[in-house]
Amino acid sequence: FDAYRFYTRGIETGCSDRSLLATLFLNRSAVLMAQGRAAEALKDSKSALKLNPDGPLALKANQRILRLALGLSLLEDSRSAMD
């Protein structure tokens, strides 16, 4: 079972339902987070928020964006410290 592949397929169908697309992007971002692909997860979370900024998933998308952005920043800081 490859959740990433199925969410991607759903996104690529050209669906016009912005709420559904936002859900697919946000779910795919969760998969990407679990795979350690934070930068891609951040991009998908931003896409979800852009598609449905006032919908019920907006709070979740904003929280995920903040968590990922902070995590990426900390990662960059730790790389700099190790050099």
Short mmCIF file of C-alpha atoms in Angstrom, two decimals:
data_model
loop_
_atom_site.label_atom_id
_atom_site.label_comp_id
_atom_site.label_asym_id
_atom_site.label_seq_id
_atom_site.Cartn_x
_atom_site.Cartn_y
_atom_site.Cartn_z
CA PHE A 1 0.00 0.00 0.00
CA ASP A 2 1.59 3.22 -1.13
CA ALA A 3 -0.44 6.09 0.32
CA TYR A 4 1.79 8.69 -1.30
CA ARG A 5 1.07 7.27 -4.75
CA PHE A 6 -2.69 7.15 -4.17
CA TYR A 7 -2.87 10.72 -2.82
CA THR A 8 -0.79 11.89 -5.77
CA ARG A 9 -3.13 10.14 -8.18
CA GLY A 10 -6.09 11.83 -6.54
CA ILE A 11 -4.43 15.24 -6.82
CA GLU A 12 -3.58 14.69 -10.47
CA THR A 13 -7.14 13.78 -11.51
CA GLY A 14 -8.00 17.43 -12.10
CA CYS A 15 -10.78 17.42 -9.52
CA SER A 16 -12.49 20.82 -9.18
CA ASP A 17 -13.54 20.28 -5.54
CA ARG A 18 -11.11 22.56 -3.68
CA SER A 19 -11.98 21.07 -0.31
CA LEU A 20 -11.25 17.54 -1.51
CA LEU A 21 -7.99 18.65 -3.12
CA ALA A 22 -6.96 20.40 0.10
CA THR A 23 -7.64 17.19 2.01
CA LEU A 24 -5.57 15.16 -0.45
CA PHE A 25 -2.64 17.59 -0.19
CA LEU A 26 -2.82 17.66 3.60
CA ASN A 27 -2.99 13.87 3.82
CA ARG A 28 -0.09 13.52 1.42
CA SER A 29 1.88 15.97 3.55
CA ALA A 30 1.36 13.66 6.54
CA VAL A 31 2.78 10.76 4.53
CA LEU A 32 5.74 12.89 3.48
CA MET A 33 6.36 13.89 7.10
CA ALA A 34 6.39 10.24 8.12
CA GLN A 35 8.94 9.57 5.37
CA GLY A 36 11.17 12.40 6.62
CA ARG A 37 10.53 14.54 3.54
CA ALA A 38 9.82 17.76 5.43
CA ALA A 39 10.40 20.24 2.59
CA GLU A 40 7.93 18.42 0.34
CA ALA A 41 5.46 18.08 3.23
CA LEU A 42 5.70 21.83 3.79
CA LYS A 43 4.95 22.49 0.13
CA ASP A 44 1.88 20.22 0.21
CA SER A 45 0.63 21.80 3.44
CA LYS A 46 0.90 25.25 1.85
CA SER A 47 -0.98 24.00 -1.20
CA ALA A 48 -3.76 22.68 1.03
CA LEU A 49 -4.06 26.00 2.81
CA LYS A 50 -4.06 27.96 -0.45
CA LEU A 51 -6.84 25.79 -1.86
CA ASN A 52 -9.08 26.13 1.17
CA PRO A 53 -7.90 28.96 3.46
CA ASP A 54 -11.17 29.28 5.36
CA GLY A 55 -12.19 25.65 5.44
CA PRO A 56 -12.17 23.25 8.35
CA LEU A 57 -8.65 22.02 7.53
CA ALA A 58 -7.10 25.50 7.60
CA LEU A 59 -6.14 25.28 11.26
CA LYS A 60 -4.55 21.87 10.78
CA ALA A 61 -2.69 23.08 7.69
CA ASN A 62 -1.41 26.16 9.53
CA GLN A 63 -0.23 24.05 12.47
CA ARG A 64 1.57 21.65 10.16
CA ILE A 65 3.19 24.51 8.22
CA LEU A 66 4.46 26.04 11.45
CA ARG A 67 5.78 22.72 12.77
CA LEU A 68 7.52 21.90 9.50
CA ALA A 69 8.97 25.37 9.04
CA LEU A 70 10.38 25.32 12.56
CA GLY A 71 11.75 21.84 12.05
CA LEU A 72 13.44 22.77 8.79
CA SER A 73 14.94 25.86 10.38
CA LEU A 74 16.29 23.81 13.28
CA LEU A 75 17.68 21.28 10.85
CA GLU A 76 19.53 24.00 8.95
CA ASP A 77 20.85 25.46 12.20
CA SER A 78 22.18 22.08 13.28
CA ARG A 79 23.86 21.52 9.93
CA SER A 80 25.59 24.89 10.25
CA ALA A 81 26.74 24.06 13.75
CA MET A 82 28.25 20.76 12.58
CA ASP A 83 30.29 22.35 9.75
#
